[in-house]
Short mmCIF file of C-alpha atoms in Angstrom, two decimals:
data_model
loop_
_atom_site.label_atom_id
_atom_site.label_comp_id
_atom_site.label_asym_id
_atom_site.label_seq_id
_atom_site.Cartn_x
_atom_site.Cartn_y
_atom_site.Cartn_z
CA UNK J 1 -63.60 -44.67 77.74
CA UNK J 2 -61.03 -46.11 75.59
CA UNK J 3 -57.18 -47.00 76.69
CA UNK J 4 -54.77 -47.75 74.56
CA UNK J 5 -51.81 -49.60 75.23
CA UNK J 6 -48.44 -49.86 72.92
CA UNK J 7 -46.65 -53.40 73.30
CA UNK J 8 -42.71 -52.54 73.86
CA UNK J 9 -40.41 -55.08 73.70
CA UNK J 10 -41.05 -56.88 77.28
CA UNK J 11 -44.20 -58.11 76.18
CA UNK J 12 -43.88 -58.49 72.56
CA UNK J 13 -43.66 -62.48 71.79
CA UNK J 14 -46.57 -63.52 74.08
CA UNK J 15 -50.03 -64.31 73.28
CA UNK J 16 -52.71 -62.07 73.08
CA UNK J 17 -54.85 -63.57 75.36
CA UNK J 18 -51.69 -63.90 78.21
CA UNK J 19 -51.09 -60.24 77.93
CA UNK J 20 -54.74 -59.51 78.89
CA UNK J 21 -54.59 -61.92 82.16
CA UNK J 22 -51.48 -59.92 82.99
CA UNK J 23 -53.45 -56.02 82.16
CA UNK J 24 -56.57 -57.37 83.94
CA UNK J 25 -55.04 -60.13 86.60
CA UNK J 26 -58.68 -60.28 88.55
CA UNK J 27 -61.05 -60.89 85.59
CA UNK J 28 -62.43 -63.99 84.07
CA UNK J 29 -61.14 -66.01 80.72
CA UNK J 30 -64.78 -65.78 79.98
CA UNK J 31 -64.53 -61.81 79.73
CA UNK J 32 -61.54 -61.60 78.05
CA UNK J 33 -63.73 -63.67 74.85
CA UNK J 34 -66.72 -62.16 75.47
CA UNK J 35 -64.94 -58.27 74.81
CA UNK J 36 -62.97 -59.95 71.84
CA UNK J 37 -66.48 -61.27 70.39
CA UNK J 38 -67.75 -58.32 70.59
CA UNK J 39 -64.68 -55.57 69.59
CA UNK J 40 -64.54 -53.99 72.83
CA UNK J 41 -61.01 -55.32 72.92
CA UNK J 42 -59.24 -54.88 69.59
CA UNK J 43 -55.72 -55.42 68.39
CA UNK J 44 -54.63 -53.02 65.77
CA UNK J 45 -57.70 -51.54 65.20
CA UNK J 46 -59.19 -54.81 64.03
CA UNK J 47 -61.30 -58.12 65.75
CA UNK J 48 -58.86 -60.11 67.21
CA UNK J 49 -59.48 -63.85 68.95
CA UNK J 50 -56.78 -64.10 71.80
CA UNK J 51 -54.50 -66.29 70.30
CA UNK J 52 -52.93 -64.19 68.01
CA UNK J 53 -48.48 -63.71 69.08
CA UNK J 54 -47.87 -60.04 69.92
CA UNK J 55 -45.50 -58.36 67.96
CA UNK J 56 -43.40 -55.08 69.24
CA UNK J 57 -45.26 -52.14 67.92
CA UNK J 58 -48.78 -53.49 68.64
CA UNK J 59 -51.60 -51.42 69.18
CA UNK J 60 -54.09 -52.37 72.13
CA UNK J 61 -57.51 -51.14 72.71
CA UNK J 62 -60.05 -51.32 75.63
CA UNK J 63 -63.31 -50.10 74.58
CA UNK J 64 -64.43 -50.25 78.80
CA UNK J 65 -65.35 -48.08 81.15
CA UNK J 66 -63.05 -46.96 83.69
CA UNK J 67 -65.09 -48.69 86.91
CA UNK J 68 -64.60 -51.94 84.80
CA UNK J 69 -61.01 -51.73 83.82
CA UNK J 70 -60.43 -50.74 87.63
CA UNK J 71 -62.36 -53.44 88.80
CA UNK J 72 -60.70 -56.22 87.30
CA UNK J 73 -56.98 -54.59 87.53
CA UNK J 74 -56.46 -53.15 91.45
CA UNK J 75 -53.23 -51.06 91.68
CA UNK J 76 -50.41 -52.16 93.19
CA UNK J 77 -50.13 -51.81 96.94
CA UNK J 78 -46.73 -51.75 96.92
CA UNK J 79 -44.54 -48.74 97.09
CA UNK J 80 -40.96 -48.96 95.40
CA UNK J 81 -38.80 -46.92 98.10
CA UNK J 82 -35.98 -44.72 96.46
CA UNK J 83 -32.92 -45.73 98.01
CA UNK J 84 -28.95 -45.45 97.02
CA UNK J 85 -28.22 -48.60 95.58
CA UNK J 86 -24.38 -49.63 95.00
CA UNK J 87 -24.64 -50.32 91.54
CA UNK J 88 -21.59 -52.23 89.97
CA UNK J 89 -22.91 -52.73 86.27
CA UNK J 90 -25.90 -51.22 84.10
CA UNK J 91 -27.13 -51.09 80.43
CA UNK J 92 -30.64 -51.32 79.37
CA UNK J 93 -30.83 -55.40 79.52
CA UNK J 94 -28.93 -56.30 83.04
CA UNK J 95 -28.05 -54.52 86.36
CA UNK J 96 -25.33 -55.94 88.73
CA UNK J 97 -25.90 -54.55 92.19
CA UNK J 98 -23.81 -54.92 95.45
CA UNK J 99 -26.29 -55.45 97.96
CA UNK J 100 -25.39 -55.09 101.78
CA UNK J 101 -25.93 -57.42 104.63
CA UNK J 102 -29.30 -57.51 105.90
CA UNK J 103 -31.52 -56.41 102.93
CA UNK J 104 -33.72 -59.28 101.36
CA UNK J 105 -32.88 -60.02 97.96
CA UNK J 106 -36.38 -60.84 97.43
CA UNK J 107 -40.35 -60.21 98.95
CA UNK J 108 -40.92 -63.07 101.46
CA UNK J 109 -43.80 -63.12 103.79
CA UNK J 110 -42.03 -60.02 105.91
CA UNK J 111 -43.51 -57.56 103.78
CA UNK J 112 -40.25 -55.55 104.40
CA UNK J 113 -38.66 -54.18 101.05
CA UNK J 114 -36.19 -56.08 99.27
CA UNK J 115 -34.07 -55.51 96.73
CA UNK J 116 -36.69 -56.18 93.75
CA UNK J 117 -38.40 -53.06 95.10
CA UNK J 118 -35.52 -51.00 95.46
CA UNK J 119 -34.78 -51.47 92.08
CA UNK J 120 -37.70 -50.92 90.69
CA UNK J 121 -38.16 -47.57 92.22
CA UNK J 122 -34.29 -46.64 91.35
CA UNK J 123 -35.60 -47.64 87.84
CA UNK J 124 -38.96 -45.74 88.47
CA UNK J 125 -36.62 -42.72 89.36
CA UNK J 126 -34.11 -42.23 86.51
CA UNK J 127 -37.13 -42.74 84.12
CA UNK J 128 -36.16 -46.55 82.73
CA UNK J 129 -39.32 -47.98 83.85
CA UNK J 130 -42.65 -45.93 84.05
CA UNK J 131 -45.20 -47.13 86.29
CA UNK J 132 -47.73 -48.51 83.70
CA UNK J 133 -44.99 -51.03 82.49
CA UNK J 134 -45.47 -52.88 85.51
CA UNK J 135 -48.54 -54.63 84.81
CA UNK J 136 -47.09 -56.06 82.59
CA UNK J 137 -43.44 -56.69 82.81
CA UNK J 138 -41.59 -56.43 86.62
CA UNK J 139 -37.82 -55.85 86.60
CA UNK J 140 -36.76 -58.92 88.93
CA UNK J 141 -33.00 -60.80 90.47
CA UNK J 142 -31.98 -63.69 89.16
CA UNK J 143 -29.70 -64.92 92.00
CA UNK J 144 -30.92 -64.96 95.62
CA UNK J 145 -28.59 -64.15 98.16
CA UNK J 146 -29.27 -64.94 102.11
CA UNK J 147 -30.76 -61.72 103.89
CA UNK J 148 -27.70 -61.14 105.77
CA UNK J 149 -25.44 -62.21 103.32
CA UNK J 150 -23.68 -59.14 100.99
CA UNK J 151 -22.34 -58.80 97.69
CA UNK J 152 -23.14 -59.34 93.52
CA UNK J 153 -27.12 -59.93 92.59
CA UNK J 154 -27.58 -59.66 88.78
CA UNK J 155 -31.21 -58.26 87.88
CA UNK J 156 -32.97 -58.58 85.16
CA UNK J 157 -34.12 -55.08 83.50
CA UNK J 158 -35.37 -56.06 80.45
CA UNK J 159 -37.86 -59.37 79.83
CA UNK J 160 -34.84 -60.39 77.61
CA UNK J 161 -32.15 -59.73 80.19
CA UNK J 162 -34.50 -61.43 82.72
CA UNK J 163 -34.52 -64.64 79.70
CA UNK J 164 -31.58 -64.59 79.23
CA UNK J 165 -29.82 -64.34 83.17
CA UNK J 166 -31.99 -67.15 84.15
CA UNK J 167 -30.17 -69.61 81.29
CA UNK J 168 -27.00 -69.06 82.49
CA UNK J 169 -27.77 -69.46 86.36
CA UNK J 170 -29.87 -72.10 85.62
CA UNK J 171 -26.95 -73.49 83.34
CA UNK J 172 -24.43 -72.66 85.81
CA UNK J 173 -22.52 -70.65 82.83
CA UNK J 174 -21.82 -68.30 85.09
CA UNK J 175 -18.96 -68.63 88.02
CA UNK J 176 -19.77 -67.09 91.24
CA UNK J 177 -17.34 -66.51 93.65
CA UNK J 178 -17.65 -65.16 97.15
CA UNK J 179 -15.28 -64.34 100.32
CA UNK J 180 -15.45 -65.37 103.70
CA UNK J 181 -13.42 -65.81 106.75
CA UNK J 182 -13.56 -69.45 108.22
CA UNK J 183 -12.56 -70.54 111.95
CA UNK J 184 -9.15 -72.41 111.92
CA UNK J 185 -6.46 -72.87 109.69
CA UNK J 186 -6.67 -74.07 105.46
CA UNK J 187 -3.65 -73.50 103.76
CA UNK J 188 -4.74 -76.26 100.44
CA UNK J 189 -7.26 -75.39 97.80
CA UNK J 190 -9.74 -78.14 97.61
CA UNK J 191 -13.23 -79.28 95.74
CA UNK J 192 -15.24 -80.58 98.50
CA UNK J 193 -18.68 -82.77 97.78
CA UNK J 194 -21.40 -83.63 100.12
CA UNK J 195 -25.02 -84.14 100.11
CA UNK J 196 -27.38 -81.82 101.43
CA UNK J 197 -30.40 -82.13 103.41
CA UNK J 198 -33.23 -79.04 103.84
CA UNK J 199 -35.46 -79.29 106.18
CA UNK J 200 -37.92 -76.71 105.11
CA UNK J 201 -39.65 -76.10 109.09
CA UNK J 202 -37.16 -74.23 110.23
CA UNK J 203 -35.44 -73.20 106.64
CA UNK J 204 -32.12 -74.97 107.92
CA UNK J 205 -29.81 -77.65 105.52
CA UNK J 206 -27.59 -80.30 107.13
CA UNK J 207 -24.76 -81.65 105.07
CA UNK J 208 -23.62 -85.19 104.70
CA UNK J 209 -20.50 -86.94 103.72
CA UNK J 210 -22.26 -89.90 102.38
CA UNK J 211 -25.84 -89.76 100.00
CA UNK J 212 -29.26 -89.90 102.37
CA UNK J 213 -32.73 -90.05 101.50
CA UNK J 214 -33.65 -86.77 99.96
CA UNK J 215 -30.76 -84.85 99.84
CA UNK J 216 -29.16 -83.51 96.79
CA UNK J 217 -25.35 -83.43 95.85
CA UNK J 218 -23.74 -80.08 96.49
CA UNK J 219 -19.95 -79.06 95.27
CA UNK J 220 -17.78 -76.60 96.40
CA UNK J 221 -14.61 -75.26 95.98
CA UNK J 222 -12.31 -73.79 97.50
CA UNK J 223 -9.12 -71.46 97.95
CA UNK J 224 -7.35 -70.23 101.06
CA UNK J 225 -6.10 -66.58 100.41
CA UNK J 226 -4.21 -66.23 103.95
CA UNK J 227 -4.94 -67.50 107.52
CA UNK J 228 -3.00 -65.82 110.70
CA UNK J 229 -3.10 -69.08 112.66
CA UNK J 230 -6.74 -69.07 114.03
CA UNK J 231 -8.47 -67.59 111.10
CA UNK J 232 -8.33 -68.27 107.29
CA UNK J 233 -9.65 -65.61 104.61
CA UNK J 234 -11.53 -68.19 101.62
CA UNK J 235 -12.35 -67.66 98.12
CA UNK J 236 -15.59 -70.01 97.41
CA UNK J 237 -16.66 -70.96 93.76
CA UNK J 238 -20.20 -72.46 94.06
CA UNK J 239 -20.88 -74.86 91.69
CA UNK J 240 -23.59 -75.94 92.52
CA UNK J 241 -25.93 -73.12 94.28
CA UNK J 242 -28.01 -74.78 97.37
CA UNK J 243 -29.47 -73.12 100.15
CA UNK J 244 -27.10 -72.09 102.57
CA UNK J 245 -24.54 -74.37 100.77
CA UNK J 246 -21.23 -72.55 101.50
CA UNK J 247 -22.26 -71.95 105.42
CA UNK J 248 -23.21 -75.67 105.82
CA UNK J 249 -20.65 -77.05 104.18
CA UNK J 250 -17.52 -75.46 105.41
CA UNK J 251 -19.53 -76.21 108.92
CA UNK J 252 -19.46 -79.61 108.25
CA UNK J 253 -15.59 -80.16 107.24
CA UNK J 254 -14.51 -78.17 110.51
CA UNK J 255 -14.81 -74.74 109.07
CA UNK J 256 -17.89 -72.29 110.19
CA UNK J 257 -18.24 -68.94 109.32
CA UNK J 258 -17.50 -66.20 111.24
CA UNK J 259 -20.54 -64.81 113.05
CA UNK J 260 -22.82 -67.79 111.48
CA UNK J 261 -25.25 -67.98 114.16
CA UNK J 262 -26.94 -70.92 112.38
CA UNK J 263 -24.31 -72.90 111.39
CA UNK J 264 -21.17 -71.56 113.24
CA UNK J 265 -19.43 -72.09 116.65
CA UNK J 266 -21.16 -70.18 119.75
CA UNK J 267 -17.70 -69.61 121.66
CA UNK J 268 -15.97 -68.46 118.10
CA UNK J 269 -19.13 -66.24 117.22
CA UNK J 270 -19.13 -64.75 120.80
CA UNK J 271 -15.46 -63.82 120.89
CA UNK J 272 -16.41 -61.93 117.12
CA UNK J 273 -19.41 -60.41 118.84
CA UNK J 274 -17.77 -58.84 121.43
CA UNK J 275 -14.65 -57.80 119.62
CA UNK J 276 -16.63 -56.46 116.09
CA UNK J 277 -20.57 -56.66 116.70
CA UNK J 278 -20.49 -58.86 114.03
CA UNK J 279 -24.38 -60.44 114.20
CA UNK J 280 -24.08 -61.92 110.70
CA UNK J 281 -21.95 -64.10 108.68
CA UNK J 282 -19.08 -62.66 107.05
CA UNK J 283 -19.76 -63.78 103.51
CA UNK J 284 -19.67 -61.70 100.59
CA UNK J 285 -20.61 -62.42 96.89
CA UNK J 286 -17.57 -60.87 95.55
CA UNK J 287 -17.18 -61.73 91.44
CA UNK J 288 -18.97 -62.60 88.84
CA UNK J 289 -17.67 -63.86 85.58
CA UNK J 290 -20.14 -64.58 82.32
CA UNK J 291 -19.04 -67.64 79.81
CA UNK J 292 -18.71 -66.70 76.27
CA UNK J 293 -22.33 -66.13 74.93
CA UNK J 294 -23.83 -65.18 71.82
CA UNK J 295 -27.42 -63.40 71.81
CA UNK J 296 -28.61 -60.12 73.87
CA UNK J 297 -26.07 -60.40 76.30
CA UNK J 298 -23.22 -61.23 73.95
CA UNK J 299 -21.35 -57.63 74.80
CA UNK J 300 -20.85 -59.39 78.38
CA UNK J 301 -18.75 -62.09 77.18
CA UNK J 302 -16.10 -63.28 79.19
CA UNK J 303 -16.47 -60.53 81.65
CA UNK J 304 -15.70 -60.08 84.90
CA UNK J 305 -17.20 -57.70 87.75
CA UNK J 306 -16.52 -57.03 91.20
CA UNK J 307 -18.50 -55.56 93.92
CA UNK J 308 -16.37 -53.94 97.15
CA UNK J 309 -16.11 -55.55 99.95
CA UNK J 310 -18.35 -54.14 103.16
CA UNK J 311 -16.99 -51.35 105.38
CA UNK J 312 -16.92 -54.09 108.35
CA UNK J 313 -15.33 -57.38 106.48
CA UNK J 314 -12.45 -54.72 105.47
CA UNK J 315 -12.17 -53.92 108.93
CA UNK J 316 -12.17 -57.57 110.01
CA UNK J 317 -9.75 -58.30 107.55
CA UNK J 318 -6.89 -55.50 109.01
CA UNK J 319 -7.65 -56.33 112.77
CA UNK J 320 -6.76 -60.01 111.70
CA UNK J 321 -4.34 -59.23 109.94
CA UNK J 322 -5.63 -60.55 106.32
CA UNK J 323 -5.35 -57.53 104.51
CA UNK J 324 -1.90 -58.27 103.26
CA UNK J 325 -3.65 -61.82 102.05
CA UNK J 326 -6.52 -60.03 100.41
CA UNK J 327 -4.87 -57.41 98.22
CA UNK J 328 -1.72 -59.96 97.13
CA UNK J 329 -4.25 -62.78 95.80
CA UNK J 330 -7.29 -60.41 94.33
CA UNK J 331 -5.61 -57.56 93.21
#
């Protein structure tokens, strides 16, 4: 039986050898050379080695029969669940999605969907993506937000959108900036700085004033948008992006989070419980803005996009009284 496979654009630019690990994830190096050797696997129609670069266009062949191929590729066990996603931005490199409170951003050892699978079967569904282009190339997020946490994830839809995202988080190019509602009154904008600790047992971070022994600086600023006395409504630019970061560290100056269970203030969360069945946090990834860039994503320069606030933080927001605060400093 022969397959044939075209290289498209995700998975031009590797080597030939890589691609096959990624077709055929279970077999050996060893088999890879062996079918090369002997022009079961050709590229192009001709004898190829393994380390030749793959080029967008390519044609590859697999002279093997099907119980081979099969063998040394299983299927995928997982299923990518249609669901309706909230999507705030889309072209064929990049999607920006608002994703709600409790829905993983990505596949942890829950086996529960998360957003990566969500969007692969929304890209499954409107015929983007078709299901062989998975072995090779998986649409993924490039920003992680906490479970229960909602707001702005930008996903990678192309391998060069995927590139090309990860640069500018991993540059911090790109500003992120998120709402919450913090116990007490702020009425200054201020850059705070601390140092923060994770302790990885229990997948909690403390936050210092002063450097310790393993932590790692974290910065954060931020501005108050309105407070009614008891509450103030926050705008948060990360600049750095830690675990937890903006829940720790308003914790630590005197500011939790409403309905932080992990890092907030039991009588404060209890009083928000009972009044809203708020079980989360109220933090929300609410803009992101790209730097001036050249390259695939240059049509994004300077941008700026905005995903909606939840159905409950808006509802928050007018029983505290905030709403006036909100739509005066964001509109």
């Amino acid at each position: 039986h022969m397959k044939e496979f075209l290289i498209n654009e995700n998975e031009a630019g590797q080597r030939f050898d890589k691609y096959l690990t990624k077709l055929m994830k279970e077999a050996p190096k060893s088999f890879f050379y062996k079918m090369l050797r002997k022009k079961n696997i050709t590229l192009n129609g001709k004898k190829a080695t393994g380390n030749e670069k793959l080029q967008t266009g390519d044609t590859v062949r697999l002279f093997l029969s099907d119980e081979t191929f099969y063998k040394f590729s299983p299927h995928e066990t997982f299923s990518y669940p249609v669901i309706p996603l909230d999507i705030v931005y889309e072209d064929d490199d990049i999607l920006l999605i608002n994703k709600p409170a409790g829905m993983l951003s990505q596949p942890d050892d829950s086996h529960e969907p998360s957003l990566v699978e969500y969007t692969i079967g929304y890209l499954l569904n409107i015929g983007a993506l078709e299901e062989k282009d998975l072995h090779t190339f998986r649409p993924s997020v490039c920003n992680r937000l906490d479970k229960n946490t909602s707001g702005i994830i930008a996903a990678g839809r192309s391998l060069a959108g995927l590139q090309e995202l990860s640069v500018l988080f991993h540059d911090r190019t790109l500003h992120k900036d998120y709402l919450c509602i913090v116990k007490g009154v702020i009425s200054e904008k201020k850059h705070i700085h601390g140092y923060l600790h994770k302790d990885h047992a229990n997948n909690k971070v403390t936050v210092y004033k002063t450097e310790q022994p393993g932590t790692q600086p974290v910065d954060t600023l931020y501005t108050p948008l309105g407070n009614n006395g008891r509450v103030t409504l926050l705008k948060v630019r990360l600049i750095t992006g830690r675990t937890h970061q903006i829940r720790a560290h308003l914790a630590s100056v005197g500011h939790p989070l409403m309905g932080d269970t992990k890092y907030g203030n039991n009588n404060f969360n209890r009083n928000c419980q009972s009044r809203y069945h708020l079980k989360h946090q109220l933090l929300h990834a609410w803009q992101l803005t790209f730097p001036e860039m050249n390259g695939k994503l240059a049509r994004l320069s300077n941008r700026r996009f905005q995903a909606a606030l939840p159905a409950q933080f808006q509802h928050i927001l007018k029983e505290e009284q905030l709403e006036e605060s909100y739509h005066e400093n964001l509109e």
